[in-house]
Structure formats: C-alpha cells, structure tokens
Amino acid sequence: MPNTNISLMHAALAATAIILLRKMLLRLKQKRNRRRLWSRTWLQRRNEGRGVLNMLNQELLQEDPVSYQNYLRLNNKQLGYLLALVKDDITKQDTHLRECIPARSKLQVTLRFLATGETFRSLMYATRIHETTISRFIPEVCNAIVLKLKPNYLKTPNTPEDFHTALEHSMDAI
C-alpha cells in the first residue's frame, strides 16, 4: 500500500512538472513571437504621406526649390542625373510581404546623411525608415555612386604627365 501512494505521488509530481514546463515553454514562445515584429507600426505609415521624404518631394520641390537644394545639397536636375546613373544598382524587388524602398528615397537619405552626418537613428525618425535598413543601404548607394562617377570624375593618372599635372594641381590647392 505505501508503494502505491509513493507511485501516485511520483506520477502526480511528474504530471505537474510536465504541465509547468509546457506552460513555461509556451510563455517563452509567445514572448519571442511578440518581439519579432517586421516593422513598428509608426514606421509602416511611411507611405501614407508622412515623414520628411514626402515633405521634401511633395512640398519643398514644388514650392521652394532653394530649400530643396539646401536640404540635399543638389537641385532636382542634379538629383535626377545621379538617380539615373545609380537606379539600377540600388533598386530592389518588391515581395509579397512588403514594398521595397524606392531608389529615389534611398538616394535622398544617403545624400542627407553625407551632407549632414546625421545619425541613422535621427534619419529613422525623420524618414520612417528603420535605422538598420538605412545602415544597410547607405553603403550600397555610396558604392553605386563611386562606381558610376569614377570613370568620368575620379580618374587615376596613368602617365607621368598625368601624375605631374595632378601633383601640380594638388600643390596649388595647398
């Protein structure tokens, strides 16, 4: 008889332990799932006309081109030229889960970063593009700009005369 009671107690204890363990695992899974947001809600409203990029393209460009140029350090024509050069290199595909960030927006955020040195977090709050995303596409955009502008604007001297000319211009700058 005493062995039966002990066996029942062990069985009850094991069942309780299994139930508690399962409950803990379920809570842990729910907690982990809660943190796995694709995007914060306020960031998802980027395409609803909120944020600096909308103001830049819809208001400043139309109403105050001088302020537009001051913001990006390029006028719209210069931006269009640069965008035409790098667009294919920085454009991504839309997926069924989300739309990609337009190449124009990526270029504008990159130019603002280069012009001001703002932090990625500050740019996130202004543009509604997450700072991690910004930190990934800014180097891509910069590489595309260098790749496209290098042949015409960043020529390396090849001959002794070219080196002499480059050195002469460098010494004049000092």
mmCIF file with all atom_site columns, C-alpha atoms in Angstrom:
data_model
loop_
_atom_site.group_PDB
_atom_site.id
_atom_site.type_symbol
_atom_site.label_atom_id
_atom_site.label_alt_id
_atom_site.label_comp_id
_atom_site.label_asym_id
_atom_site.label_entity_id
_atom_site.label_seq_id
_atom_site.pdbx_PDB_ins_code
_atom_site.Cartn_x
_atom_site.Cartn_y
_atom_site.Cartn_z
_atom_site.occupancy
_atom_site.B_iso_or_equiv
_atom_site.pdbx_formal_charge
_atom_site.auth_seq_id
_atom_site.auth_comp_id
_atom_site.auth_asym_id
_atom_site.auth_atom_id
_atom_site.pdbx_PDB_model_num
ATOM 1   C CA . MET A 1 1   ? 0.000  0.000  0.000   1.00 0.00 ? 1   MET A CA 1
ATOM 2   C CA . PRO A 1 2   ? 2.697  2.540  0.834   1.00 0.00 ? 2   PRO A CA 1
ATOM 3   C CA . ASN A 1 3   ? 4.406  1.855  -2.512  1.00 0.00 ? 3   ASN A CA 1
ATOM 4   C CA . THR A 1 4   ? 1.169  2.648  -4.307  1.00 0.00 ? 4   THR A CA 1
ATOM 5   C CA . ASN A 1 5   ? 0.899  6.035  -2.584  1.00 0.00 ? 5   ASN A CA 1
ATOM 6   C CA . ILE A 1 6   ? 4.515  6.838  -3.430  1.00 0.00 ? 6   ILE A CA 1
ATOM 7   C CA . SER A 1 7   ? 3.955  5.808  -7.052  1.00 0.00 ? 7   SER A CA 1
ATOM 8   C CA . LEU A 1 8   ? 0.849  8.002  -7.246  1.00 0.00 ? 8   LEU A CA 1
ATOM 9   C CA . MET A 1 9   ? 2.766  10.924 -5.739  1.00 0.00 ? 9   MET A CA 1
ATOM 10  C CA . HIS A 1 10  ? 5.577  10.452 -8.257  1.00 0.00 ? 10  HIS A CA 1
ATOM 11  C CA . ALA A 1 11  ? 3.082  10.305 -11.112 1.00 0.00 ? 11  ALA A CA 1
ATOM 12  C CA . ALA A 1 12  ? 1.294  13.440 -9.870  1.00 0.00 ? 12  ALA A CA 1
ATOM 13  C CA . LEU A 1 13  ? 4.610  15.237 -9.422  1.00 0.00 ? 13  LEU A CA 1
ATOM 14  C CA . ALA A 1 14  ? 5.757  14.228 -12.920 1.00 0.00 ? 14  ALA A CA 1
ATOM 15  C CA . ALA A 1 15  ? 2.445  15.356 -14.441 1.00 0.00 ? 15  ALA A CA 1
ATOM 16  C CA . THR A 1 16  ? 2.667  18.697 -12.613 1.00 0.00 ? 16  THR A CA 1
ATOM 17  C CA . ALA A 1 17  ? 6.259  19.176 -13.778 1.00 0.00 ? 17  ALA A CA 1
ATOM 18  C CA . ILE A 1 18  ? 5.268  18.442 -17.382 1.00 0.00 ? 18  ILE A CA 1
ATOM 19  C CA . ILE A 1 19  ? 2.351  20.876 -17.217 1.00 0.00 ? 19  ILE A CA 1
ATOM 20  C CA . LEU A 1 20  ? 4.528  23.628 -15.703 1.00 0.00 ? 20  LEU A CA 1
ATOM 21  C CA . LEU A 1 21  ? 7.317  23.031 -18.199 1.00 0.00 ? 21  LEU A CA 1
ATOM 22  C CA . ARG A 1 22  ? 4.887  23.159 -21.088 1.00 0.00 ? 22  ARG A CA 1
ATOM 23  C CA . LYS A 1 23  ? 3.364  26.381 -19.744 1.00 0.00 ? 23  LYS A CA 1
ATOM 24  C CA . MET A 1 24  ? 6.821  27.953 -19.405 1.00 0.00 ? 24  MET A CA 1
ATOM 25  C CA . LEU A 1 25  ? 7.768  26.963 -22.947 1.00 0.00 ? 25  LEU A CA 1
ATOM 26  C CA . LEU A 1 26  ? 4.508  28.384 -24.275 1.00 0.00 ? 26  LEU A CA 1
ATOM 27  C CA . ARG A 1 27  ? 5.114  31.710 -22.490 1.00 0.00 ? 27  ARG A CA 1
ATOM 28  C CA . LEU A 1 28  ? 8.675  31.838 -23.785 1.00 0.00 ? 28  LEU A CA 1
ATOM 29  C CA . LYS A 1 29  ? 7.483  31.198 -27.338 1.00 0.00 ? 29  LYS A CA 1
ATOM 30  C CA . GLN A 1 30  ? 4.802  33.895 -27.054 1.00 0.00 ? 30  GLN A CA 1
ATOM 31  C CA . LYS A 1 31  ? 7.340  36.350 -25.659 1.00 0.00 ? 31  LYS A CA 1
ATOM 32  C CA . ARG A 1 32  ? 9.736  35.588 -28.519 1.00 0.00 ? 32  ARG A CA 1
ATOM 33  C CA . ASN A 1 33  ? 6.956  35.926 -31.098 1.00 0.00 ? 33  ASN A CA 1
ATOM 34  C CA . ARG A 1 34  ? 5.918  39.297 -29.667 1.00 0.00 ? 34  ARG A CA 1
ATOM 35  C CA . ARG A 1 35  ? 9.404  40.689 -30.269 1.00 0.00 ? 35  ARG A CA 1
ATOM 36  C CA . ARG A 1 36  ? 9.535  39.517 -33.874 1.00 0.00 ? 36  ARG A CA 1
ATOM 37  C CA . LEU A 1 37  ? 7.817  42.457 -35.473 1.00 0.00 ? 37  LEU A CA 1
ATOM 38  C CA . TRP A 1 38  ? 8.595  43.083 -39.122 1.00 0.00 ? 38  TRP A CA 1
ATOM 39  C CA . SER A 1 39  ? 8.281  46.758 -38.549 1.00 0.00 ? 39  SER A CA 1
ATOM 40  C CA . ARG A 1 40  ? 6.997  49.138 -35.956 1.00 0.00 ? 40  ARG A CA 1
ATOM 41  C CA . THR A 1 41  ? 3.545  50.498 -36.682 1.00 0.00 ? 41  THR A CA 1
ATOM 42  C CA . TRP A 1 42  ? 4.650  54.120 -36.963 1.00 0.00 ? 42  TRP A CA 1
ATOM 43  C CA . LEU A 1 43  ? 7.345  53.131 -39.473 1.00 0.00 ? 43  LEU A CA 1
ATOM 44  C CA . GLN A 1 44  ? 4.734  51.428 -41.636 1.00 0.00 ? 44  GLN A CA 1
ATOM 45  C CA . ARG A 1 45  ? 2.978  54.752 -42.174 1.00 0.00 ? 45  ARG A CA 1
ATOM 46  C CA . ARG A 1 46  ? 5.876  55.973 -44.329 1.00 0.00 ? 46  ARG A CA 1
ATOM 47  C CA . ASN A 1 47  ? 3.808  55.522 -47.499 1.00 0.00 ? 47  ASN A CA 1
ATOM 48  C CA . GLU A 1 48  ? 0.831  57.434 -46.090 1.00 0.00 ? 48  GLU A CA 1
ATOM 49  C CA . GLY A 1 49  ? 2.448  60.764 -46.854 1.00 0.00 ? 49  GLY A CA 1
ATOM 50  C CA . ARG A 1 50  ? 4.124  61.241 -43.506 1.00 0.00 ? 50  ARG A CA 1
ATOM 51  C CA . GLY A 1 51  ? 7.775  61.948 -42.920 1.00 0.00 ? 51  GLY A CA 1
ATOM 52  C CA . VAL A 1 52  ? 10.466 64.154 -44.346 1.00 0.00 ? 52  VAL A CA 1
ATOM 53  C CA . LEU A 1 53  ? 10.723 62.427 -47.723 1.00 0.00 ? 53  LEU A CA 1
ATOM 54  C CA . ASN A 1 54  ? 7.104  63.208 -48.526 1.00 0.00 ? 54  ASN A CA 1
ATOM 55  C CA . MET A 1 55  ? 7.542  66.814 -47.443 1.00 0.00 ? 55  MET A CA 1
ATOM 56  C CA . LEU A 1 56  ? 10.720 67.021 -49.495 1.00 0.00 ? 56  LEU A CA 1
ATOM 57  C CA . ASN A 1 57  ? 9.190  65.641 -52.698 1.00 0.00 ? 57  ASN A CA 1
ATOM 58  C CA . GLN A 1 58  ? 5.643  66.972 -52.428 1.00 0.00 ? 58  GLN A CA 1
ATOM 59  C CA . GLU A 1 59  ? 6.160  70.373 -50.842 1.00 0.00 ? 59  GLU A CA 1
ATOM 60  C CA . LEU A 1 60  ? 9.719  71.665 -50.997 1.00 0.00 ? 60  LEU A CA 1
ATOM 61  C CA . LEU A 1 61  ? 10.347 70.515 -54.558 1.00 0.00 ? 61  LEU A CA 1
ATOM 62  C CA . GLN A 1 62  ? 7.159  72.215 -55.776 1.00 0.00 ? 62  GLN A CA 1
ATOM 63  C CA . GLU A 1 63  ? 7.020  75.289 -53.559 1.00 0.00 ? 63  GLU A CA 1
ATOM 64  C CA . ASP A 1 64  ? 10.598 76.071 -52.540 1.00 0.00 ? 64  ASP A CA 1
ATOM 65  C CA . PRO A 1 65  ? 13.313 74.614 -54.807 1.00 0.00 ? 65  PRO A CA 1
ATOM 66  C CA . VAL A 1 66  ? 16.013 76.612 -52.996 1.00 0.00 ? 66  VAL A CA 1
ATOM 67  C CA . SER A 1 67  ? 15.181 74.887 -49.692 1.00 0.00 ? 67  SER A CA 1
ATOM 68  C CA . TYR A 1 68  ? 15.019 71.554 -51.529 1.00 0.00 ? 68  TYR A CA 1
ATOM 69  C CA . GLN A 1 69  ? 18.545 72.134 -52.802 1.00 0.00 ? 69  GLN A CA 1
ATOM 70  C CA . ASN A 1 70  ? 19.697 73.254 -49.367 1.00 0.00 ? 70  ASN A CA 1
ATOM 71  C CA . TYR A 1 71  ? 18.327 70.059 -47.812 1.00 0.00 ? 71  TYR A CA 1
ATOM 72  C CA . LEU A 1 72  ? 20.022 67.644 -50.248 1.00 0.00 ? 72  LEU A CA 1
ATOM 73  C CA . ARG A 1 73  ? 22.851 69.896 -51.475 1.00 0.00 ? 73  ARG A CA 1
ATOM 74  C CA . LEU A 1 74  ? 21.694 69.092 -55.029 1.00 0.00 ? 74  LEU A CA 1
ATOM 75  C CA . ASN A 1 75  ? 18.911 70.555 -57.131 1.00 0.00 ? 75  ASN A CA 1
ATOM 76  C CA . ASN A 1 76  ? 16.261 68.290 -58.650 1.00 0.00 ? 76  ASN A CA 1
ATOM 77  C CA . LYS A 1 77  ? 18.004 68.151 -62.045 1.00 0.00 ? 77  LYS A CA 1
ATOM 78  C CA . GLN A 1 78  ? 21.287 67.045 -60.444 1.00 0.00 ? 78  GLN A CA 1
ATOM 79  C CA . LEU A 1 79  ? 19.438 64.509 -58.303 1.00 0.00 ? 79  LEU A CA 1
ATOM 80  C CA . GLY A 1 80  ? 17.699 63.162 -61.408 1.00 0.00 ? 80  GLY A CA 1
ATOM 81  C CA . TYR A 1 81  ? 21.036 62.781 -63.202 1.00 0.00 ? 81  TYR A CA 1
ATOM 82  C CA . LEU A 1 82  ? 22.580 60.943 -60.261 1.00 0.00 ? 82  LEU A CA 1
ATOM 83  C CA . LEU A 1 83  ? 19.467 58.801 -59.803 1.00 0.00 ? 83  LEU A CA 1
ATOM 84  C CA . ALA A 1 84  ? 19.522 57.785 -63.476 1.00 0.00 ? 84  ALA A CA 1
ATOM 85  C CA . LEU A 1 85  ? 23.123 56.629 -63.034 1.00 0.00 ? 85  LEU A CA 1
ATOM 86  C CA . VAL A 1 86  ? 22.630 54.538 -59.883 1.00 0.00 ? 86  VAL A CA 1
ATOM 87  C CA . LYS A 1 87  ? 18.974 53.484 -60.042 1.00 0.00 ? 87  LYS A CA 1
ATOM 88  C CA . ASP A 1 88  ? 19.576 50.008 -61.457 1.00 0.00 ? 88  ASP A CA 1
ATOM 89  C CA . ASP A 1 89  ? 22.252 49.281 -58.862 1.00 0.00 ? 89  ASP A CA 1
ATOM 90  C CA . ILE A 1 90  ? 20.188 50.289 -55.827 1.00 0.00 ? 90  ILE A CA 1
ATOM 91  C CA . THR A 1 91  ? 16.676 49.166 -56.797 1.00 0.00 ? 91  THR A CA 1
ATOM 92  C CA . LYS A 1 92  ? 15.347 46.051 -55.070 1.00 0.00 ? 92  LYS A CA 1
ATOM 93  C CA . GLN A 1 93  ? 12.365 43.842 -55.873 1.00 0.00 ? 93  GLN A CA 1
ATOM 94  C CA . ASP A 1 94  ? 9.033  44.156 -54.063 1.00 0.00 ? 94  ASP A CA 1
ATOM 95  C CA . THR A 1 95  ? 7.974  40.999 -52.244 1.00 0.00 ? 95  THR A CA 1
ATOM 96  C CA . HIS A 1 96  ? 4.529  39.753 -51.291 1.00 0.00 ? 96  HIS A CA 1
ATOM 97  C CA . LEU A 1 97  ? 5.360  40.762 -47.701 1.00 0.00 ? 97  LEU A CA 1
ATOM 98  C CA . ARG A 1 98  ? 6.340  44.388 -48.304 1.00 0.00 ? 98  ARG A CA 1
ATOM 99  C CA . GLU A 1 99  ? 7.222  47.043 -50.843 1.00 0.00 ? 99  GLU A CA 1
ATOM 100 C CA . CYS A 1 100 ? 10.849 47.938 -51.315 1.00 0.00 ? 100 CYS A CA 1
ATOM 101 C CA . ILE A 1 101 ? 12.163 51.411 -50.560 1.00 0.00 ? 101 ILE A CA 1
ATOM 102 C CA . PRO A 1 102 ? 12.248 53.395 -53.816 1.00 0.00 ? 102 PRO A CA 1
ATOM 103 C CA . ALA A 1 103 ? 15.676 54.180 -55.267 1.00 0.00 ? 103 ALA A CA 1
ATOM 104 C CA . ARG A 1 104 ? 14.913 57.909 -55.111 1.00 0.00 ? 104 ARG A CA 1
ATOM 105 C CA . SER A 1 105 ? 14.251 57.693 -51.364 1.00 0.00 ? 105 SER A CA 1
ATOM 106 C CA . LYS A 1 106 ? 17.442 55.713 -50.780 1.00 0.00 ? 106 LYS A CA 1
ATOM 107 C CA . LEU A 1 107 ? 19.453 58.290 -52.702 1.00 0.00 ? 107 LEU A CA 1
ATOM 108 C CA . GLN A 1 108 ? 17.848 61.193 -50.840 1.00 0.00 ? 108 GLN A CA 1
ATOM 109 C CA . VAL A 1 109 ? 18.503 59.630 -47.423 1.00 0.00 ? 109 VAL A CA 1
ATOM 110 C CA . THR A 1 110 ? 22.102 58.909 -48.440 1.00 0.00 ? 110 THR A CA 1
ATOM 111 C CA . LEU A 1 111 ? 22.659 62.465 -49.668 1.00 0.00 ? 111 LEU A CA 1
ATOM 112 C CA . ARG A 1 112 ? 21.197 63.855 -46.448 1.00 0.00 ? 112 ARG A CA 1
ATOM 113 C CA . PHE A 1 113 ? 23.491 61.600 -44.434 1.00 0.00 ? 113 PHE A CA 1
ATOM 114 C CA . LEU A 1 114 ? 26.535 62.665 -46.451 1.00 0.00 ? 114 LEU A CA 1
ATOM 115 C CA . ALA A 1 115 ? 25.575 66.347 -46.256 1.00 0.00 ? 115 ALA A CA 1
ATOM 116 C CA . THR A 1 116 ? 24.918 66.479 -42.516 1.00 0.00 ? 116 THR A CA 1
ATOM 117 C CA . GLY A 1 117 ? 26.427 63.435 -40.833 1.00 0.00 ? 117 GLY A CA 1
ATOM 118 C CA . GLU A 1 118 ? 23.111 62.831 -39.052 1.00 0.00 ? 118 GLU A CA 1
ATOM 119 C CA . THR A 1 119 ? 22.898 59.568 -37.153 1.00 0.00 ? 119 THR A CA 1
ATOM 120 C CA . PHE A 1 120 ? 20.985 56.655 -38.631 1.00 0.00 ? 120 PHE A CA 1
ATOM 121 C CA . ARG A 1 121 ? 18.587 56.879 -35.694 1.00 0.00 ? 121 ARG A CA 1
ATOM 122 C CA . SER A 1 122 ? 17.885 60.556 -36.386 1.00 0.00 ? 122 SER A CA 1
ATOM 123 C CA . LEU A 1 123 ? 17.301 59.740 -40.052 1.00 0.00 ? 123 LEU A CA 1
ATOM 124 C CA . MET A 1 124 ? 14.963 56.925 -38.982 1.00 0.00 ? 124 MET A CA 1
ATOM 125 C CA . TYR A 1 125 ? 12.724 59.308 -37.052 1.00 0.00 ? 125 TYR A CA 1
ATOM 126 C CA . ALA A 1 126 ? 12.689 61.805 -39.910 1.00 0.00 ? 126 ALA A CA 1
ATOM 127 C CA . THR A 1 127 ? 12.142 59.371 -42.786 1.00 0.00 ? 127 THR A CA 1
ATOM 128 C CA . ARG A 1 128 ? 10.268 56.464 -41.142 1.00 0.00 ? 128 ARG A CA 1
ATOM 129 C CA . ILE A 1 129 ? 12.843 54.011 -42.493 1.00 0.00 ? 129 ILE A CA 1
ATOM 130 C CA . HIS A 1 130 ? 14.347 51.812 -39.786 1.00 0.00 ? 130 HIS A CA 1
ATOM 131 C CA . GLU A 1 131 ? 17.927 52.628 -38.822 1.00 0.00 ? 131 GLU A CA 1
ATOM 132 C CA . THR A 1 132 ? 19.087 49.077 -39.589 1.00 0.00 ? 132 THR A CA 1
ATOM 133 C CA . THR A 1 133 ? 17.715 49.380 -43.106 1.00 0.00 ? 133 THR A CA 1
ATOM 134 C CA . ILE A 1 134 ? 19.389 52.770 -43.507 1.00 0.00 ? 134 ILE A CA 1
ATOM 135 C CA . SER A 1 135 ? 22.691 51.338 -42.279 1.00 0.00 ? 135 SER A CA 1
ATOM 136 C CA . ARG A 1 136 ? 22.460 48.650 -44.955 1.00 0.00 ? 136 ARG A CA 1
ATOM 137 C CA . PHE A 1 137 ? 21.538 50.740 -47.969 1.00 0.00 ? 137 PHE A CA 1
ATOM 138 C CA . ILE A 1 138 ? 23.749 53.812 -47.434 1.00 0.00 ? 138 ILE A CA 1
ATOM 139 C CA . PRO A 1 139 ? 26.966 51.859 -48.180 1.00 0.00 ? 139 PRO A CA 1
ATOM 140 C CA . GLU A 1 140 ? 25.263 50.281 -51.223 1.00 0.00 ? 140 GLU A CA 1
ATOM 141 C CA . VAL A 1 141 ? 24.234 53.686 -52.549 1.00 0.00 ? 141 VAL A CA 1
ATOM 142 C CA . CYS A 1 142 ? 27.684 55.176 -51.887 1.00 0.00 ? 142 CYS A CA 1
ATOM 143 C CA . ASN A 1 143 ? 29.348 52.269 -53.695 1.00 0.00 ? 143 ASN A CA 1
ATOM 144 C CA . ALA A 1 144 ? 26.995 52.698 -56.647 1.00 0.00 ? 144 ALA A CA 1
ATOM 145 C CA . ILE A 1 145 ? 27.755 56.440 -56.800 1.00 0.00 ? 145 ILE A CA 1
ATOM 146 C CA . VAL A 1 146 ? 31.510 55.831 -56.771 1.00 0.00 ? 146 VAL A CA 1
ATOM 147 C CA . LEU A 1 147 ? 31.196 53.050 -59.349 1.00 0.00 ? 147 LEU A CA 1
ATOM 148 C CA . LYS A 1 148 ? 29.208 55.230 -61.756 1.00 0.00 ? 148 LYS A CA 1
ATOM 149 C CA . LEU A 1 149 ? 31.075 58.525 -61.252 1.00 0.00 ? 149 LEU A CA 1
ATOM 150 C CA . LYS A 1 150 ? 34.595 57.116 -61.085 1.00 0.00 ? 150 LYS A CA 1
ATOM 151 C CA . PRO A 1 151 ? 35.222 56.775 -64.849 1.00 0.00 ? 151 PRO A CA 1
ATOM 152 C CA . ASN A 1 152 ? 34.410 60.437 -65.540 1.00 0.00 ? 152 ASN A CA 1
ATOM 153 C CA . TYR A 1 153 ? 35.148 62.279 -62.315 1.00 0.00 ? 153 TYR A CA 1
ATOM 154 C CA . LEU A 1 154 ? 37.646 60.213 -60.317 1.00 0.00 ? 154 LEU A CA 1
ATOM 155 C CA . LYS A 1 155 ? 40.247 59.403 -62.934 1.00 0.00 ? 155 LYS A CA 1
ATOM 156 C CA . THR A 1 156 ? 43.546 57.961 -61.772 1.00 0.00 ? 156 THR A CA 1
ATOM 157 C CA . PRO A 1 157 ? 46.640 59.344 -63.518 1.00 0.00 ? 157 PRO A CA 1
ATOM 158 C CA . ASN A 1 158 ? 48.138 56.752 -65.881 1.00 0.00 ? 158 ASN A CA 1
ATOM 159 C CA . THR A 1 159 ? 51.116 58.523 -67.450 1.00 0.00 ? 159 THR A CA 1
ATOM 160 C CA . PRO A 1 160 ? 53.957 60.518 -65.913 1.00 0.00 ? 160 PRO A CA 1
ATOM 161 C CA . GLU A 1 161 ? 52.459 63.658 -67.443 1.00 0.00 ? 161 GLU A CA 1
ATOM 162 C CA . ASP A 1 162 ? 49.102 62.929 -65.803 1.00 0.00 ? 162 ASP A CA 1
ATOM 163 C CA . PHE A 1 163 ? 50.822 62.473 -62.430 1.00 0.00 ? 163 PHE A CA 1
ATOM 164 C CA . HIS A 1 164 ? 52.752 65.711 -62.905 1.00 0.00 ? 164 HIS A CA 1
ATOM 165 C CA . THR A 1 165 ? 49.540 67.595 -63.757 1.00 0.00 ? 165 THR A CA 1
ATOM 166 C CA . ALA A 1 166 ? 47.695 66.086 -60.777 1.00 0.00 ? 166 ALA A CA 1
ATOM 167 C CA . LEU A 1 167 ? 50.580 66.889 -58.454 1.00 0.00 ? 167 LEU A CA 1
ATOM 168 C CA . GLU A 1 168 ? 50.752 70.427 -59.784 1.00 0.00 ? 168 GLU A CA 1
ATOM 169 C CA . HIS A 1 169 ? 47.036 70.956 -59.090 1.00 0.00 ? 169 HIS A CA 1
ATOM 170 C CA . SER A 1 170 ? 47.397 69.385 -55.646 1.00 0.00 ? 170 SER A CA 1
ATOM 171 C CA . MET A 1 171 ? 50.280 71.678 -54.727 1.00 0.00 ? 171 MET A CA 1
ATOM 172 C CA . ASP A 1 172 ? 48.251 74.690 -55.893 1.00 0.00 ? 172 ASP A CA 1
ATOM 173 C CA . ALA A 1 173 ? 45.480 73.701 -53.508 1.00 0.00 ? 173 ALA A CA 1
ATOM 174 C CA . ILE A 1 174 ? 47.855 73.741 -50.542 1.00 0.00 ? 174 ILE A CA 1
#
